[in-house]
Amino acid sequence: MTHIAILTFEGYNELDSLIALGVLNRVKDDDWRVTLATPTPRATSMNGVVVEQMSTLEQACEADAVVIGSGIATREVVENPAIMNVLSQLDPTRQLIAAQCSGALVLAKLGLLDGVPACTDLTTKPWVVAAGVEVLNQPFYARDGVATAGGCLASHYLAAWLITRLRGRAAAEEALHYVAPVGEKEEYIARAWRNLTPYLPAAQQPVPA
């Protein structure tokens, strides 16, 4: 069973956690599981949307892939020893780890961005820079098993990157095609590949025409 956990904290951003959840769940394999991992039984978003815990942070640390969602309380998260002690078990040598917007601050504080530039949102950028990480002016970046995205509507890039790494380009393109706006599907998918392809392993690069 392939398990992808989306870390979702109190004050989470709905666009970050729930778009990723929706795109990732376009993979309909029986051995594919996507969960919202929360530190408590429920989490309330920055706009009052309450979600139930689908997995724990401890279970997320054992998942095949992890998305660290963002929210309005990320600085409080990284100052919470109980949460950060659990998340210190995240390991990019055995997991794919992706961070959305202020999730990059969590990666930085965990030491998972040492020498690795990152993408994040404009609000979070000063905090990530202060943590010693170079912030790129682009929506997506990945190196090996760690990826970051900046801007709420870049969350589908993280989802597509994860699907590509775990199930291949065809599965990712099918998921993107489903969610893309009607009349813009080809353009939408082409833009996604322009952002993702430079950071995919050689085996997942497109075959030259």
GROMACS .gro file of N, CA and C in nm, residues 33-188:
model
  468
   33ARG      N    1  -0.329   0.523  -0.101
   33ARG     CA    2  -0.402   0.584   0.010
   33ARG      C    3  -0.348   0.723   0.037
   34VAL      N    4  -0.438   0.821   0.047
   34VAL     CA    5  -0.401   0.959   0.075
   34VAL      C    6  -0.475   1.003   0.201
   35THR      N    7  -0.403   1.057   0.298
   35THR     CA    8  -0.467   1.096   0.424
   35THR      C    9  -0.427   1.237   0.464
   36LEU      N   10  -0.512   1.299   0.543
   36LEU     CA   11  -0.478   1.423   0.612
   36LEU      C   12  -0.425   1.383   0.750
   37ALA      N   13  -0.298   1.416   0.773
   37ALA     CA   14  -0.235   1.380   0.900
   37ALA      C   15  -0.234   1.503   0.990
   38THR      N   16  -0.295   1.489   1.106
   38THR     CA   17  -0.308   1.602   1.198
   38THR      C   18  -0.253   1.563   1.335
   39PRO      N   19  -0.207   1.661   1.414
   39PRO     CA   20  -0.158   1.630   1.548
   39PRO      C   21  -0.269   1.609   1.650
   40THR      N   22  -0.391   1.645   1.614
   40THR     CA   23  -0.506   1.633   1.702
   40THR      C   24  -0.622   1.570   1.626
   41PRO      N   25  -0.728   1.526   1.696
   41PRO     CA   26  -0.838   1.458   1.626
   41PRO      C   27  -0.906   1.543   1.519
   42ARG      N   28  -0.899   1.674   1.532
   42ARG     CA   29  -0.959   1.764   1.433
   42ARG      C   30  -0.867   1.883   1.412
   43ALA      N   31  -0.876   1.941   1.292
   43ALA     CA   32  -0.802   2.065   1.264
   43ALA      C   33  -0.897   2.162   1.196
   44THR      N   34  -0.888   2.287   1.236
   44THR     CA   35  -0.974   2.392   1.180
   44THR      C   36  -0.889   2.483   1.093
   45SER      N   37  -0.936   2.510   0.973
   45SER     CA   38  -0.860   2.590   0.877
   45SER      C   39  -0.863   2.738   0.913
   46MET      N   40  -0.786   2.816   0.840
   46MET     CA   41  -0.782   2.960   0.859
   46MET      C   42  -0.917   3.024   0.831
   47ASN      N   43  -1.006   2.951   0.762
   47ASN     CA   44  -1.140   3.004   0.732
   47ASN      C   45  -1.250   2.923   0.799
   48GLY      N   46  -1.213   2.841   0.896
   48GLY     CA   47  -1.313   2.772   0.977
   48GLY      C   48  -1.359   2.637   0.927
   49VAL      N   49  -1.289   2.578   0.829
   49VAL     CA   50  -1.326   2.446   0.778
   49VAL      C   51  -1.262   2.339   0.867
   50VAL      N   52  -1.344   2.254   0.926
   50VAL     CA   53  -1.296   2.153   1.019
   50VAL      C   54  -1.280   2.019   0.946
   51VAL      N   55  -1.164   1.957   0.963
   51VAL     CA   56  -1.142   1.824   0.905
   51VAL      C   57  -1.109   1.726   1.017
   52GLU      N   58  -1.143   1.600   0.993
   52GLU     CA   59  -1.114   1.495   1.088
   52GLU      C   60  -0.977   1.434   1.059
   53GLN      N   61  -0.911   1.392   1.162
   53GLN     CA   62  -0.782   1.324   1.148
   53GLN      C   63  -0.800   1.192   1.074
   54MET      N   64  -0.722   1.174   0.968
   54MET     CA   65  -0.721   1.049   0.893
   54MET      C   66  -0.598   0.965   0.926
   55SER      N   67  -0.492   1.030   0.969
   55SER     CA   68  -0.372   0.961   1.015
   55SER      C   69  -0.301   1.052   1.114
   56THR      N   70  -0.212   0.994   1.193
   56THR     CA   71  -0.138   1.070   1.293
   56THR      C   72  -0.006   1.118   1.233
   57LEU      N   73   0.061   1.208   1.303
   57LEU     CA   74   0.192   1.253   1.258
   57LEU      C   75   0.292   1.137   1.261
   58GLU      N   76   0.279   1.050   1.360
   58GLU     CA   77   0.366   0.934   1.367
   58GLU      C   78   0.347   0.844   1.246
   59GLN      N   79   0.224   0.824   1.203
   59GLN     CA   80   0.198   0.743   1.084
   59GLN      C   81   0.249   0.812   0.959
   60ALA      N   82   0.240   0.945   0.956
   60ALA     CA   83   0.292   1.020   0.841
   60ALA      C   84   0.442   0.999   0.827
   61CYS      N   85   0.512   0.990   0.939
   61CYS     CA   86   0.657   0.971   0.933
   61CYS      C   87   0.695   0.835   0.877
   62GLU      N   88   0.601   0.743   0.871
   62GLU     CA   89   0.625   0.611   0.812
   62GLU      C   90   0.568   0.600   0.670
   63ALA      N   91   0.505   0.707   0.621
   63ALA     CA   92   0.441   0.703   0.489
   63ALA      C   93   0.545   0.702   0.378
   64ASP      N   94   0.501   0.663   0.259
   64ASP     CA   95   0.589   0.663   0.142
   64ASP      C   96   0.619   0.805   0.095
   65ALA      N   97   0.525   0.894   0.117
   65ALA     CA   98   0.542   1.034   0.077
   65ALA      C   99   0.465   1.123   0.173
   66VAL      N  100   0.518   1.245   0.192
   66VAL     CA  101   0.458   1.339   0.286
   66VAL      C  102   0.449   1.476   0.219
   67VAL      N  103   0.335   1.540   0.231
   67VAL     CA  104   0.318   1.679   0.190
   67VAL      C  105   0.300   1.761   0.317
   68ILE      N  106   0.386   1.859   0.337
   68ILE     CA  107   0.371   1.948   0.452
   68ILE      C  108   0.291   2.069   0.408
   69GLY      N  109   0.166   2.073   0.449
   69GLY     CA  110   0.079   2.184   0.412
   69GLY      C  111   0.114   2.310   0.489
   70SER      N  112   0.056   2.420   0.446
   70SER     CA  113   0.086   2.547   0.511
   70SER      C  114  -0.038   2.600   0.584
   71GLY      N  115  -0.020   2.713   0.649
   71GLY     CA  116  -0.130   2.773   0.722
   71GLY      C  117  -0.082   2.896   0.796
   72ILE      N  118  -0.172   2.954   0.873
   72ILE     CA  119  -0.141   3.079   0.940
   72ILE      C  120  -0.064   3.061   1.070
   73ALA      N  121  -0.046   2.934   1.112
   73ALA     CA  122   0.021   2.910   1.241
   73ALA      C  123   0.149   2.830   1.226
   74THR      N  124   0.214   2.836   1.109
   74THR     CA  125   0.333   2.753   1.087
   74THR      C  126   0.446   2.793   1.180
   75ARG      N  127   0.460   2.922   1.210
   75ARG     CA  128   0.567   2.962   1.302
   75ARG      C  129   0.545   2.903   1.441
   76GLU      N  130   0.418   2.888   1.480
   76GLU     CA  131   0.390   2.823   1.608
   76GLU      C  132   0.421   2.674   1.599
   77VAL      N  133   0.394   2.614   1.484
   77VAL     CA  134   0.424   2.471   1.466
   77VAL      C  135   0.572   2.444   1.485
   78VAL      N  136   0.657   2.525   1.421
   78VAL     CA  137   0.801   2.497   1.429
   78VAL      C  138   0.859   2.529   1.567
   79GLU      N  139   0.782   2.597   1.650
   79GLU     CA  140   0.825   2.625   1.787
   79GLU      C  141   0.764   2.527   1.887
   80ASN      N  142   0.694   2.427   1.837
   80ASN     CA  143   0.628   2.328   1.922
   80ASN      C  144   0.717   2.203   1.929
   81PRO      N  145   0.787   2.181   2.041
   81PRO     CA  146   0.880   2.068   2.048
   81PRO      C  147   0.813   1.933   2.028
   82ALA      N  148   0.691   1.918   2.077
   82ALA     CA  149   0.623   1.789   2.064
   82ALA      C  150   0.602   1.753   1.917
   83ILE      N  151   0.559   1.852   1.839
   83ILE     CA  152   0.537   1.828   1.696
   83ILE      C  153   0.669   1.807   1.623
   84MET      N  154   0.765   1.895   1.648
   84MET     CA  155   0.890   1.888   1.573
   84MET      C  156   0.972   1.763   1.609
   85ASN      N  157   0.961   1.716   1.732
   85ASN     CA  158   1.030   1.592   1.767
   85ASN      C  159   0.977   1.474   1.687
   86VAL      N  160   0.847   1.471   1.667
   86VAL     CA  161   0.790   1.365   1.583
   86VAL      C  162   0.835   1.382   1.439
   87LEU      N  163   0.827   1.504   1.386
   87LEU     CA  164   0.861   1.527   1.247
   87LEU      C  165   1.009   1.509   1.217
   88SER      N  166   1.091   1.508   1.321
   88SER     CA  167   1.234   1.484   1.299
   88SER      C  168   1.259   1.344   1.244
   89GLN      N  169   1.159   1.259   1.248
   89GLN     CA  170   1.171   1.124   1.193
   89GLN      C  171   1.154   1.121   1.041
   90LEU      N  172   1.111   1.233   0.982
   90LEU     CA  173   1.098   1.237   0.835
   90LEU      C  174   1.236   1.215   0.773
   91ASP      N  175   1.240   1.136   0.666
   91ASP     CA  176   1.369   1.096   0.610
   91ASP      C  177   1.361   1.091   0.457
   92PRO      N  178   1.419   1.189   0.388
   92PRO     CA  179   1.411   1.192   0.242
   92PRO      C  180   1.488   1.080   0.173
   93THR      N  181   1.565   1.001   0.248
   93THR     CA  182   1.632   0.887   0.185
   93THR      C  183   1.538   0.768   0.169
   94ARG      N  184   1.424   0.771   0.239
   94ARG     CA  185   1.327   0.661   0.225
   94ARG      C  186   1.186   0.710   0.194
   95GLN      N  187   1.167   0.841   0.189
   95GLN     CA  188   1.036   0.899   0.161
   95GLN      C  189   1.052   1.013   0.061
   96LEU      N  190   0.945   1.040  -0.013
   96LEU     CA  191   0.936   1.165  -0.086
   96LEU      C  192   0.875   1.268   0.008
   97ILE      N  193   0.936   1.385   0.017
   97ILE     CA  194   0.888   1.488   0.108
   97ILE      C  195   0.865   1.617   0.030
   98ALA      N  196   0.744   1.668   0.037
   98ALA     CA  197   0.707   1.789  -0.037
   98ALA      C  198   0.650   1.890   0.061
   99ALA      N  199   0.680   2.017   0.037
   99ALA     CA  200   0.630   2.123   0.126
   99ALA      C  201   0.564   2.231   0.043
  100GLN      N  202   0.447   2.274   0.090
  100GLN     CA  203   0.371   2.377   0.023
  100GLN      C  204   0.382   2.508   0.102
  101CYS      N  205   0.422   2.615   0.036
  101CYS     CA  206   0.428   2.748   0.095
  101CYS      C  207   0.501   2.747   0.230
  102SER      N  208   0.432   2.778   0.340
  102SER     CA  209   0.503   2.787   0.468
  102SER      C  210   0.549   2.652   0.518
  103GLY      N  211   0.509   2.544   0.453
  103GLY     CA  212   0.566   2.413   0.485
  103GLY      C  213   0.716   2.411   0.466
  104ALA      N  214   0.767   2.499   0.378
  104ALA     CA  215   0.912   2.508   0.358
  104ALA      C  216   0.983   2.550   0.486
  105LEU      N  217   0.915   2.628   0.571
  105LEU     CA  218   0.975   2.668   0.698
  105LEU      C  219   0.993   2.546   0.788
  106VAL      N  220   0.898   2.454   0.784
  106VAL     CA  221   0.911   2.331   0.862
  106VAL      C  222   1.032   2.252   0.813
  107LEU      N  223   1.046   2.239   0.681
  107LEU     CA  224   1.162   2.167   0.628
  107LEU      C  225   1.292   2.234   0.669
  108ALA      N  226   1.294   2.367   0.663
  108ALA     CA  227   1.415   2.440   0.699
  108ALA      C  228   1.452   2.415   0.845
  109LYS      N  229   1.353   2.420   0.933
  109LYS     CA  230   1.379   2.401   1.076
  109LYS      C  231   1.419   2.257   1.108
  110LEU      N  232   1.378   2.163   1.021
  110LEU     CA  233   1.417   2.024   1.040
  110LEU      C  234   1.554   1.994   0.981
  111GLY      N  235   1.613   2.095   0.915
  111GLY     CA  236   1.743   2.075   0.854
  111GLY      C  237   1.740   2.001   0.722
  112LEU      N  238   1.623   1.991   0.661
  112LEU     CA  239   1.610   1.915   0.536
  112LEU      C  240   1.633   2.001   0.412
  113LEU      N  241   1.662   2.130   0.433
  113LEU     CA  242   1.691   2.219   0.320
  113LEU      C  243   1.834   2.272   0.326
  114ASP      N  244   1.920   2.206   0.401
  114ASP     CA  245   2.058   2.251   0.410
  114ASP      C  246   2.124   2.245   0.272
  115GLY      N  247   2.161   2.362   0.221
  115GLY     CA  248   2.222   2.369   0.089
  115GLY      C  249   2.126   2.351  -0.027
  116VAL      N  250   1.997   2.345   0.002
  116VAL     CA  251   1.896   2.323  -0.101
  116VAL      C  252   1.806   2.446  -0.109
  117PRO      N  253   1.794   2.511  -0.225
  117PRO     CA  254   1.702   2.624  -0.237
  117PRO      C  255   1.557   2.577  -0.231
  118ALA      N  256   1.467   2.669  -0.207
  118ALA     CA  257   1.327   2.631  -0.190
  118ALA      C  258   1.234   2.734  -0.251
  119CYS      N  259   1.112   2.691  -0.273
  119CYS     CA  260   1.003   2.781  -0.314
  119CYS      C  261   0.907   2.795  -0.196
  120THR      N  262   0.852   2.914  -0.181
  120THR     CA  263   0.753   2.937  -0.076
  120THR      C  264   0.669   3.057  -0.116
  121ASP      N  265   0.572   3.092  -0.033
  121ASP     CA  266   0.488   3.208  -0.063
  121ASP      C  267   0.558   3.335  -0.018
  122LEU      N  268   0.507   3.448  -0.063
  122LEU     CA  269   0.574   3.575  -0.035
  122LEU      C  270   0.571   3.612   0.113
  123THR      N  271   0.465   3.573   0.183
  123THR     CA  272   0.457   3.604   0.326
  123THR      C  273   0.562   3.527   0.405
  124THR      N  274   0.581   3.401   0.368
  124THR     CA  275   0.673   3.315   0.441
  124THR      C  276   0.819   3.339   0.403
  125LYS      N  277   0.842   3.394   0.286
  125LYS     CA  278   0.979   3.407   0.234
  125LYS      C  279   1.078   3.464   0.336
  126PRO      N  280   1.048   3.575   0.405
  126PRO     CA  281   1.147   3.630   0.500
  126PRO      C  282   1.185   3.532   0.610
  127TRP      N  283   1.089   3.451   0.656
  127TRP     CA  284   1.118   3.355   0.763
  127TRP      C  285   1.207   3.242   0.712
  128VAL      N  286   1.183   3.199   0.589
  128VAL     CA  287   1.265   3.091   0.532
  128VAL      C  288   1.406   3.143   0.505
  129VAL      N  289   1.415   3.265   0.455
  129VAL     CA  290   1.547   3.325   0.432
  129VAL      C  291   1.621   3.338   0.565
  130ALA      N  292   1.550   3.382   0.669
  130ALA     CA  293   1.612   3.397   0.801
  130ALA      C  294   1.660   3.262   0.857
  131ALA      N  295   1.598   3.154   0.809
  131ALA     CA  296   1.640   3.020   0.852
  131ALA      C  297   1.760   2.970   0.772
  132GLY      N  298   1.811   3.056   0.682
  132GLY     CA  299   1.932   3.023   0.609
  132GLY      C  300   1.911   2.953   0.476
  133VAL      N  301   1.789   2.963   0.420
  133VAL     CA  302   1.756   2.895   0.295
  133VAL      C  303   1.738   2.996   0.183
  134GLU      N  304   1.795   2.968   0.068
  134GLU     CA  305   1.774   3.052  -0.050
  134GLU      C  306   1.634   3.029  -0.103
  135VAL      N  307   1.557   3.135  -0.126
  135VAL     CA  308   1.421   3.124  -0.179
  135VAL      C  309   1.422   3.164  -0.326
  136LEU      N  310   1.369   3.076  -0.409
  136LEU     CA  311   1.365   3.098  -0.553
  136LEU      C  312   1.238   3.171  -0.594
  137ASN      N  313   1.248   3.248  -0.701
  137ASN     CA  314   1.131   3.318  -0.756
  137ASN      C  315   1.068   3.231  -0.865
  138GLN      N  316   1.016   3.118  -0.824
  138GLN     CA  317   0.951   3.025  -0.916
  138GLN      C  318   0.853   2.939  -0.837
  139PRO      N  319   0.760   2.870  -0.905
  139PRO     CA  320   0.655   2.800  -0.832
  139PRO      C  321   0.694   2.664  -0.777
  140PHE      N  322   0.800   2.600  -0.834
  140PHE     CA  323   0.830   2.462  -0.795
  140PHE      C  324   0.979   2.436  -0.808
  141TYR      N  325   1.031   2.357  -0.714
  141TYR     CA  326   1.170   2.314  -0.721
  141TYR      C  327   1.181   2.181  -0.648
  142ALA      N  328   1.264   2.092  -0.699
  142ALA     CA  329   1.287   1.965  -0.632
  142ALA      C  330   1.432   1.924  -0.650
  143ARG      N  331   1.484   1.858  -0.550
  143ARG     CA  332   1.615   1.796  -0.559
  143ARG      C  333   1.604   1.661  -0.490
  144ASP      N  334   1.635   1.558  -0.566
  144ASP     CA  335   1.625   1.421  -0.515
  144ASP      C  336   1.484   1.396  -0.461
  145GLY      N  337   1.471   1.368  -0.331
  145GLY     CA  338   1.339   1.333  -0.277
  145GLY      C  339   1.268   1.444  -0.204
  146VAL      N  340   1.314   1.569  -0.222
  146VAL     CA  341   1.253   1.682  -0.153
  146VAL      C  342   1.205   1.785  -0.254
  147ALA      N  343   1.081   1.828  -0.242
  147ALA     CA  344   1.024   1.928  -0.333
  147ALA      C  345   0.953   2.036  -0.255
  148THR      N  346   0.953   2.158  -0.310
  148THR     CA  347   0.880   2.269  -0.249
  148THR      C  348   0.803   2.344  -0.357
  149ALA      N  349   0.692   2.403  -0.317
  149ALA     CA  350   0.611   2.483  -0.409
  149ALA      C  351   0.570   2.612  -0.340
  150GLY      N  352   0.563   2.719  -0.418
  150GLY     CA  353   0.525   2.849  -0.364
  150GLY      C  354   0.400   2.903  -0.429
  151GLY      N  355   0.305   2.945  -0.347
  151GLY     CA  356   0.176   2.995  -0.398
  151GLY      C  357   0.071   2.887  -0.388
  152CYS      N  358  -0.044   2.921  -0.333
  152CYS     CA  359  -0.149   2.821  -0.309
  152CYS      C  360  -0.182   2.739  -0.433
  153LEU      N  361  -0.193   2.805  -0.546
  153LEU     CA  362  -0.234   2.736  -0.668
  153LEU      C  363  -0.120   2.662  -0.736
  154ALA      N  364  -0.006   2.652  -0.667
  154ALA     CA  365   0.101   2.565  -0.713
  154ALA      C  366   0.090   2.426  -0.649
  155SER      N  367  -0.011   2.404  -0.569
  155SER     CA  368  -0.022   2.277  -0.497
  155SER      C  369  -0.039   2.160  -0.593
  156HIS      N  370  -0.097   2.184  -0.710
  156HIS     CA  371  -0.112   2.072  -0.805
  156HIS      C  372   0.023   2.029  -0.862
  157TYR      N  373   0.123   2.118  -0.859
  157TYR     CA  374   0.257   2.078  -0.902
  157TYR      C  375   0.314   1.974  -0.806
  158LEU      N  376   0.298   1.998  -0.677
  158LEU     CA  377   0.346   1.899  -0.581
  158LEU      C  378   0.275   1.766  -0.599
  159ALA      N  379   0.143   1.771  -0.618
  159ALA     CA  380   0.067   1.647  -0.636
  159ALA      C  381   0.112   1.574  -0.762
  160ALA      N  382   0.131   1.648  -0.871
  160ALA     CA  383   0.173   1.585  -0.996
  160ALA      C  384   0.314   1.528  -0.983
  161TRP      N  385   0.402   1.598  -0.912
  161TRP     CA  386   0.538   1.547  -0.890
  161TRP      C  387   0.535   1.415  -0.813
  162LEU      N  388   0.453   1.410  -0.710
  162LEU     CA  389   0.443   1.289  -0.630
  162LEU      C  390   0.387   1.173  -0.712
  163ILE      N  391   0.281   1.201  -0.788
  163ILE     CA  392   0.222   1.094  -0.870
  163ILE      C  393   0.322   1.044  -0.973
  164THR      N  394   0.394   1.138  -1.035
  164THR     CA  395   0.494   1.098  -1.134
  164THR      C  396   0.600   1.011  -1.072
  165ARG      N  397   0.652   1.051  -0.957
  165ARG     CA  398   0.757   0.974  -0.892
  165ARG      C  399   0.708   0.836  -0.848
  166LEU      N  400   0.581   0.828  -0.807
  166LEU     CA  401   0.529   0.703  -0.751
  166LEU      C  402   0.455   0.616  -0.851
  167ARG      N  403   0.395   0.678  -0.956
  167ARG     CA  404   0.314   0.601  -1.051
  167ARG      C  405   0.345   0.632  -1.197
  168GLY      N  406   0.432   0.729  -1.223
  168GLY     CA  407   0.470   0.757  -1.361
  168GLY      C  408   0.398   0.877  -1.420
  169ARG      N  409   0.451   0.924  -1.534
  169ARG     CA  410   0.401   1.045  -1.600
  169ARG      C  411   0.257   1.029  -1.648
  170ALA      N  412   0.223   0.911  -1.700
  170ALA     CA  413   0.088   0.892  -1.755
  170ALA      C  414  -0.017   0.910  -1.646
  171ALA      N  415   0.009   0.856  -1.528
  171ALA     CA  416  -0.087   0.870  -1.418
  171ALA      C  417  -0.099   1.015  -1.374
  172ALA      N  418   0.014   1.087  -1.372
  172ALA     CA  419   0.010   1.228  -1.334
  172ALA      C  420  -0.065   1.311  -1.438
  173GLU      N  421  -0.040   1.282  -1.563
  173GLU     CA  422  -0.108   1.358  -1.668
  173GLU      C  423  -0.258   1.333  -1.665
  174GLU      N  424  -0.299   1.211  -1.637
  174GLU     CA  425  -0.441   1.180  -1.627
  174GLU      C  426  -0.505   1.258  -1.513
  175ALA      N  427  -0.436   1.265  -1.399
  175ALA     CA  428  -0.489   1.340  -1.285
  175ALA      C  429  -0.500   1.488  -1.316
  176LEU      N  430  -0.398   1.545  -1.378
  176LEU     CA  431  -0.400   1.687  -1.414
  176LEU      C  432  -0.509   1.716  -1.516
  177HIS      N  433  -0.525   1.626  -1.613
  177HIS     CA  434  -0.628   1.647  -1.717
  177HIS      C  435  -0.767   1.653  -1.655
  178TYR      N  436  -0.790   1.572  -1.553
  178TYR     CA  437  -0.921   1.569  -1.489
  178TYR      C  438  -0.953   1.701  -1.422
  179VAL      N  439  -0.854   1.760  -1.352
  179VAL     CA  440  -0.882   1.880  -1.272
  179VAL      C  441  -0.864   2.010  -1.350
  180ALA      N  442  -0.798   2.005  -1.465
  180ALA     CA  443  -0.770   2.127  -1.540
  180ALA      C  444  -0.898   2.189  -1.596
  181PRO      N  445  -0.902   2.322  -1.612
  181PRO     CA  446  -1.020   2.388  -1.667
  181PRO      C  447  -1.050   2.341  -1.808
  182VAL      N  448  -1.177   2.328  -1.838
  182VAL     CA  449  -1.220   2.289  -1.973
  182VAL      C  450  -1.176   2.397  -2.072
  183GLY      N  451  -1.126   2.355  -2.184
  183GLY     CA  452  -1.077   2.447  -2.285
  183GLY      C  453  -0.934   2.491  -2.264
  184GLU      N  454  -0.876   2.453  -2.148
  184GLU     CA  455  -0.739   2.491  -2.118
  184GLU      C  456  -0.655   2.370  -2.075
  185LYS      N  457  -0.708   2.250  -2.096
  185LYS     CA  458  -0.643   2.132  -2.041
  185LYS      C  459  -0.503   2.110  -2.098
  186GLU      N  460  -0.488   2.119  -2.229
  186GLU     CA  461  -0.357   2.096  -2.288
  186GLU      C  462  -0.257   2.202  -2.242
  187GLU      N  463  -0.301   2.328  -2.239
  187GLU     CA  464  -0.214   2.437  -2.194
  187GLU      C  465  -0.176   2.418  -2.047
  188TYR      N  466  -0.271   2.378  -1.966
  188TYR     CA  467  -0.251   2.358  -1.823
  188TYR      C  468  -0.148   2.248  -1.798
   0.00000   0.00000   0.00000
